XYZ file of C-alpha atoms in Angstrom:
396
model
C 63.147 20.128 32.557
C 59.959 17.512 33.083
C 57.501 20.300 33.940
C 59.271 22.620 31.639
C 57.908 19.230 29.233
C 54.503 18.932 30.244
C 53.526 23.013 29.775
C 55.306 22.958 26.497
C 52.831 19.910 25.490
C 49.978 21.562 27.135
C 50.509 25.502 25.679
C 51.528 24.154 22.387
C 48.651 25.349 20.672
C 48.804 28.597 22.433
C 52.725 28.352 21.283
C 51.569 28.317 17.418
C 48.362 30.494 16.966
C 50.494 33.128 19.026
C 53.693 32.262 16.835
C 52.820 30.801 13.334
C 51.350 33.593 10.947
C 51.074 32.511 7.445
C 50.727 35.177 4.850
C 48.235 35.619 2.513
C 49.098 33.240 -0.561
C 48.118 32.367 -4.176
C 47.807 28.665 -3.000
C 47.526 29.413 0.628
C 44.290 32.545 0.090
C 41.899 30.080 2.302
C 43.674 30.123 5.319
C 44.648 33.702 5.437
C 43.392 35.870 8.624
C 41.925 38.703 6.599
C 38.785 39.425 9.628
C 41.334 39.640 12.009
C 40.804 35.754 14.022
C 42.936 33.623 14.120
C 41.150 30.060 12.054
C 44.076 27.882 12.785
C 43.391 25.789 9.782
C 39.787 25.919 9.922
C 37.444 27.171 7.567
C 33.642 28.363 6.805
C 31.753 26.089 5.428
C 30.651 27.129 2.098
C 26.985 27.978 1.832
C 24.892 26.960 -1.450
C 23.493 29.188 -4.109
C 19.969 30.335 -4.687
C 19.860 28.718 -7.548
C 21.161 26.303 -6.699
C 18.856 25.576 -4.139
C 15.860 26.294 -6.636
C 17.158 24.257 -8.857
C 17.335 21.276 -5.989
C 13.246 22.219 -5.719
C 12.690 22.078 -9.371
C 13.769 18.886 -8.845
C 11.625 17.468 -6.364
C 8.380 19.118 -7.017
C 9.339 17.661 -11.214
C 9.714 13.864 -8.975
C 6.311 14.418 -6.637
C 4.422 15.599 -9.947
C 5.358 12.051 -11.699
C 4.930 9.980 -9.424
C 1.474 11.990 -8.169
C 0.245 11.443 -12.693
C 1.125 8.040 -12.440
C -0.451 7.593 -9.179
C -3.996 9.226 -10.632
C -3.194 7.501 -14.379
C -3.375 4.294 -11.960
C -6.430 4.738 -10.089
C -8.121 5.970 -13.223
C -6.909 2.805 -15.266
C -7.854 0.464 -12.067
C -10.897 2.051 -10.973
C -12.715 3.411 -14.032
C -16.122 0.930 -15.846
C -14.816 -1.057 -19.437
C -16.289 2.118 -21.794
C -17.180 1.932 -24.895
C -15.625 2.964 -27.891
C -17.595 6.032 -28.801
C -16.997 7.166 -24.945
C -13.525 6.965 -24.624
C -12.672 10.635 -26.216
C -14.911 12.074 -23.797
C -13.083 11.014 -20.644
C -11.040 13.871 -19.786
C -10.576 16.945 -17.352
C -13.655 19.920 -18.949
C -12.645 22.702 -20.516
C -15.129 24.285 -22.295
C -18.631 24.284 -21.796
C -18.871 21.859 -24.780
C -16.928 19.374 -23.261
C -18.035 19.549 -19.294
C -21.646 18.539 -21.183
C -19.657 15.663 -22.964
C -18.284 14.259 -19.829
C -21.590 14.715 -17.865
C -24.306 13.184 -20.610
C -20.796 10.530 -19.769
C -20.918 10.203 -16.255
C -24.761 9.709 -15.993
C -24.392 6.578 -18.327
C -22.173 5.006 -15.724
C -23.442 6.635 -12.632
C -25.900 3.946 -11.241
C -24.061 0.342 -12.654
C -21.033 1.636 -11.061
C -21.624 4.855 -8.516
C -18.454 4.076 -5.786
C -15.770 3.818 -9.126
C -17.231 6.877 -10.280
C -17.080 8.721 -6.809
C -13.239 7.421 -6.410
C -12.398 8.948 -9.819
C -13.969 12.373 -9.353
C -12.049 12.645 -5.811
C -9.146 11.263 -7.179
C -9.009 14.374 -10.140
C -10.386 17.249 -7.455
C -7.389 16.306 -5.277
C -5.297 16.501 -8.257
C -5.476 19.683 -9.580
C -6.308 20.858 -6.200
C -2.576 19.948 -5.009
C -0.815 21.435 -7.602
C -3.395 24.087 -8.705
C -4.035 23.294 -12.051
C -7.286 24.664 -13.401
C -10.563 22.841 -13.620
C -11.559 22.681 -10.330
C -14.387 24.873 -10.963
C -15.994 22.351 -13.748
C -15.560 19.363 -11.212
C -18.059 21.023 -9.239
C -20.342 22.354 -11.902
C -20.326 18.462 -12.177
C -20.875 16.743 -9.478
C -23.698 19.089 -8.799
C -25.420 17.625 -12.612
C -24.158 13.973 -11.404
C -25.413 13.746 -7.612
C -27.290 16.768 -7.221
C -26.655 19.655 -4.984
C -28.217 17.897 -1.578
C -24.903 15.461 -2.066
C -22.225 17.327 -4.284
C -22.002 20.183 -1.724
C -19.636 18.693 0.922
C -18.121 16.660 -1.672
C -16.828 19.170 -3.755
C -16.290 21.081 -0.049
C -14.353 18.447 1.248
C -11.992 17.853 -2.329
C -11.396 21.315 -2.144
C -10.202 21.867 1.490
C -8.337 18.193 1.239
C -6.465 19.171 -2.292
C -5.844 22.799 -0.854
C -4.207 20.976 2.584
C -2.077 18.307 -0.296
C -0.720 22.112 -1.728
C -0.289 23.348 1.815
C 2.221 20.540 2.349
C 4.377 20.722 -0.496
C 5.717 24.331 -0.125
C 5.674 23.178 3.107
C 8.587 21.094 2.235
C 9.509 22.551 -1.158
C 8.991 26.425 -0.555
C 11.726 27.517 1.689
C 13.343 27.829 -1.408
C 10.899 30.436 -2.581
C 12.470 32.907 0.152
C 15.646 33.135 -1.639
C 13.422 35.147 -4.273
C 13.605 38.509 -3.255
C 10.110 38.812 -4.720
C 8.385 36.399 -2.874
C 10.773 37.336 -0.188
C 8.350 41.079 -0.368
C 5.143 39.335 -0.555
C 5.832 36.960 2.375
C 7.114 39.816 4.628
C 3.702 41.461 3.715
C 1.315 39.132 4.501
C 3.258 37.885 7.671
C 2.584 41.337 8.707
C -1.439 41.425 8.215
C -1.155 37.706 9.469
C -0.077 38.685 12.672
C -2.681 41.886 12.821
C -5.341 39.754 12.094
C -3.600 36.835 14.769
C -6.714 36.782 16.918
C -9.394 35.868 14.139
C -7.423 33.427 12.106
C -10.181 31.725 10.720
C -12.344 34.516 9.910
C -9.806 36.372 8.456
C -9.115 33.620 6.380
C -12.709 32.528 5.147
C -12.906 36.501 4.252
C -9.941 35.259 1.551
C -10.885 32.470 0.141
C -14.057 34.876 -0.632
C -12.647 37.271 -1.875
C -11.312 37.189 -5.654
C -7.815 38.615 -4.763
C -5.792 36.688 -3.891
C -5.540 33.663 -5.975
C -5.905 30.197 -3.865
C -2.927 29.109 -4.810
C -1.128 31.935 -3.598
C -2.974 30.976 -0.140
C -2.215 27.901 -0.136
C 1.401 28.725 -0.676
C 1.944 31.056 2.045
C 0.150 30.128 4.453
C 2.565 27.208 5.815
C 4.882 29.565 6.271
C 3.178 32.232 8.495
C 2.755 29.884 11.355
C -1.081 28.749 10.212
C -1.560 25.388 11.234
C -2.387 22.100 8.998
C -6.559 22.074 11.617
C -7.148 25.845 11.019
C -5.961 25.715 6.906
C -8.446 23.103 5.881
C -11.695 24.904 8.323
C -10.950 27.996 6.699
C -10.267 26.390 3.529
C -13.652 24.691 3.696
C -15.464 27.246 4.928
C -13.939 30.128 2.882
C -15.284 27.399 -0.354
C -18.478 27.096 1.459
C -20.490 29.969 -0.628
C -18.391 29.385 -4.316
C -19.251 25.763 -4.193
C -23.111 26.247 -3.419
C -23.290 28.287 -6.490
C -21.758 25.694 -9.205
C -23.256 23.130 -7.870
C -26.608 25.553 -8.044
C -25.176 26.278 -11.376
C -24.296 22.129 -12.368
C -28.091 21.242 -11.237
C -29.615 23.191 -14.161
C -26.382 22.001 -16.865
C -28.718 19.657 -18.987
C -30.935 23.071 -19.939
C -27.561 25.037 -20.503
C -26.666 26.177 -23.781
C -23.839 28.229 -23.519
C -21.867 29.554 -20.451
C -23.577 32.821 -21.051
C -26.256 30.861 -18.937
C -24.135 30.018 -15.902
C -24.915 33.293 -15.160
C -21.888 33.396 -12.453
C -22.143 37.223 -12.004
C -25.646 37.997 -10.489
C -27.399 39.521 -7.923
C -28.975 36.062 -6.088
C -24.671 34.803 -5.775
C -23.827 38.647 -4.468
C -26.347 38.429 -1.818
C -25.463 35.442 -1.466
C -21.556 35.600 -1.089
C -22.329 39.112 1.174
C -24.470 36.436 3.926
C -21.536 33.708 3.689
C -19.114 37.147 4.646
C -21.589 38.645 7.787
C -22.219 35.555 8.618
C -18.204 34.863 9.272
C -17.826 38.528 10.352
C -20.898 38.165 12.744
C -18.157 36.048 15.970
C -15.388 38.504 14.969
C -18.040 41.425 15.921
C -18.753 39.645 19.116
C -15.513 39.782 20.814
C -14.807 43.215 20.190
C -18.486 44.797 21.416
C -17.991 41.777 24.412
C -14.142 42.661 24.828
C -14.464 45.364 27.600
C -17.246 42.959 29.265
C -15.096 40.556 29.549
C -12.294 41.911 31.414
C -14.379 43.382 33.767
C -15.796 40.229 34.564
C -12.413 39.019 34.890
C -11.763 41.237 37.000
C -14.991 40.393 39.454
C -13.759 36.914 38.932
C -10.370 37.793 40.557
C -11.743 39.690 43.297
C -13.912 36.637 44.297
C -11.044 34.300 44.202
C -9.531 36.961 47.172
C -12.578 37.236 48.969
C -12.448 33.366 48.880
C -9.544 32.914 50.122
C -9.673 34.977 53.318
C -12.768 33.185 53.863
C -10.790 30.164 53.893
C -8.037 31.646 56.468
C -10.738 33.096 58.920
C -12.341 29.400 59.153
C -8.600 28.034 59.576
C -8.103 30.201 62.474
C -4.973 32.493 60.503
C -6.326 36.700 59.919
C -4.170 38.540 58.598
C -4.975 41.539 59.784
C -2.916 43.512 57.783
C -1.277 42.869 54.507
C 2.651 44.756 53.208
C 3.147 46.456 49.630
C 4.473 43.285 47.240
C 7.226 43.112 45.486
C 7.157 45.489 42.265
C 9.376 43.863 39.118
C 11.167 41.003 40.752
C 12.164 42.702 43.508
C 11.572 42.554 47.120
C 9.090 45.113 48.524
C 9.583 46.569 51.941
C 7.562 45.259 54.654
C 5.256 47.754 56.090
C 4.665 47.503 60.073
C 2.577 46.655 61.499
C 2.718 47.867 65.357
C 3.413 51.605 65.486
C 6.207 52.116 67.320
C 7.486 55.869 69.007
C 10.436 57.679 67.841
C 12.305 56.044 70.603
C 10.705 52.131 70.387
C 12.022 52.623 66.658
C 15.582 54.038 67.193
C 16.198 51.154 70.304
C 14.577 48.214 67.220
C 16.276 49.243 64.436
C 17.994 47.084 62.276
C 20.954 49.199 61.371
C 24.125 49.290 63.240
C 23.968 46.019 64.559
C 27.256 44.761 63.723
C 28.826 47.814 66.597
C 28.651 47.870 70.287
C 26.778 49.620 72.046
C 27.888 51.371 75.011
C 24.804 51.248 77.672
C 26.562 53.343 80.729
C 30.110 54.967 80.487
C 32.203 54.911 84.243
C 34.910 57.431 84.970
C 37.928 57.848 82.663
C 41.067 56.064 84.407
C 44.195 57.255 83.959
C 47.490 56.096 86.003
C 50.407 57.632 86.172
C 53.661 56.138 86.003
C 55.178 56.445 90.272
C 59.331 56.256 89.631
C 59.732 55.877 93.693
C 57.860 52.857 93.793
C 60.067 49.883 94.115
C 60.103 46.863 91.363
C 59.732 44.831 94.167
C 55.768 46.327 94.313
C 55.120 46.214 90.968
C 52.624 42.996 91.497
C 50.598 44.748 94.262
C 49.908 47.360 92.612
C 48.626 46.088 89.135
C 47.220 43.903 91.869
C 45.288 46.639 93.524
C 44.976 47.962 90.399
C 42.271 45.127 89.043
C 40.973 44.333 92.141
C 39.709 48.400 91.797
C 38.648 47.892 87.978
C 36.323 45.057 88.983
C 34.886 46.921 91.569
């Protein structure tokens, strides 16, 4: 009786699953077995909708933007020097040529008195614009060339663009997966993912060319890169080098900003700028071309090095006194290959030393068969002598 109770206790769950069937009703619809598998009171957790995911990402983005704006305002409030009343209206991000000239005059006025404060305010503003892909970066590069000159403004502007783009990269890495729920963004992601995989060996050169090309926009590259398997270091280096040519043009324009009277004097589209950007593209593509050109030569060198290593191993074995006369075939596809014979044997010897049928008994020589006929006339008392004599004949 105790064994029966124990078995019923152990198989209680199996018994319940096998016998109890809850018919799906309006009150137990979630527990219904419409899929043909027993759930036994367990249901799969519901997945959040794409709208809810986008809403959460939007709220987080709004919080990040508000905190970044507060940080920018606090930095400018602490770092900026005390301005005159007539200069305060000119302190804003330039969006037109007159505003750019007014801000240039303002920064040059306080540049020699507060040099480090001006640099801190310039860098903070540049990073803020790049992190959130806001317009005005071109004017800040031109302004840097006007305030500090091309030699100092060029590396400063490139560093600000690369670092600000990296901040956008990190924001997209944290909140960007929500964009994958949108079909349009997912389609663009798939297209660019295939292009990135095709250029995996030349990823830095490929990203540099993307920065120089007018399409796609820089903010698209910043948002897509973290989701395409591109690391932070290659991203930063490619951004710095890719923006170098355009920044040279912007800072050069800023060097002659005081002599300009209208935006037409910028001359952004000119043969000089065209040849400059073309030279940058050619310089970037030279390593890629050399790699493709010398790929076959590098493969040949690798084969020669492999053969040299094998020769060195043979020489080391000869020096140790062990020498391999012949080598059998190697294993193919992880299976042991049949070992080649080092000594040639004749057919009779192969049959003698073959490994086949090793478990069977081998008869070396067979004698004449013994036939024992029963003799009814022999008395029963002499059976023991007859059996003894037959054993002696067998032994002899």
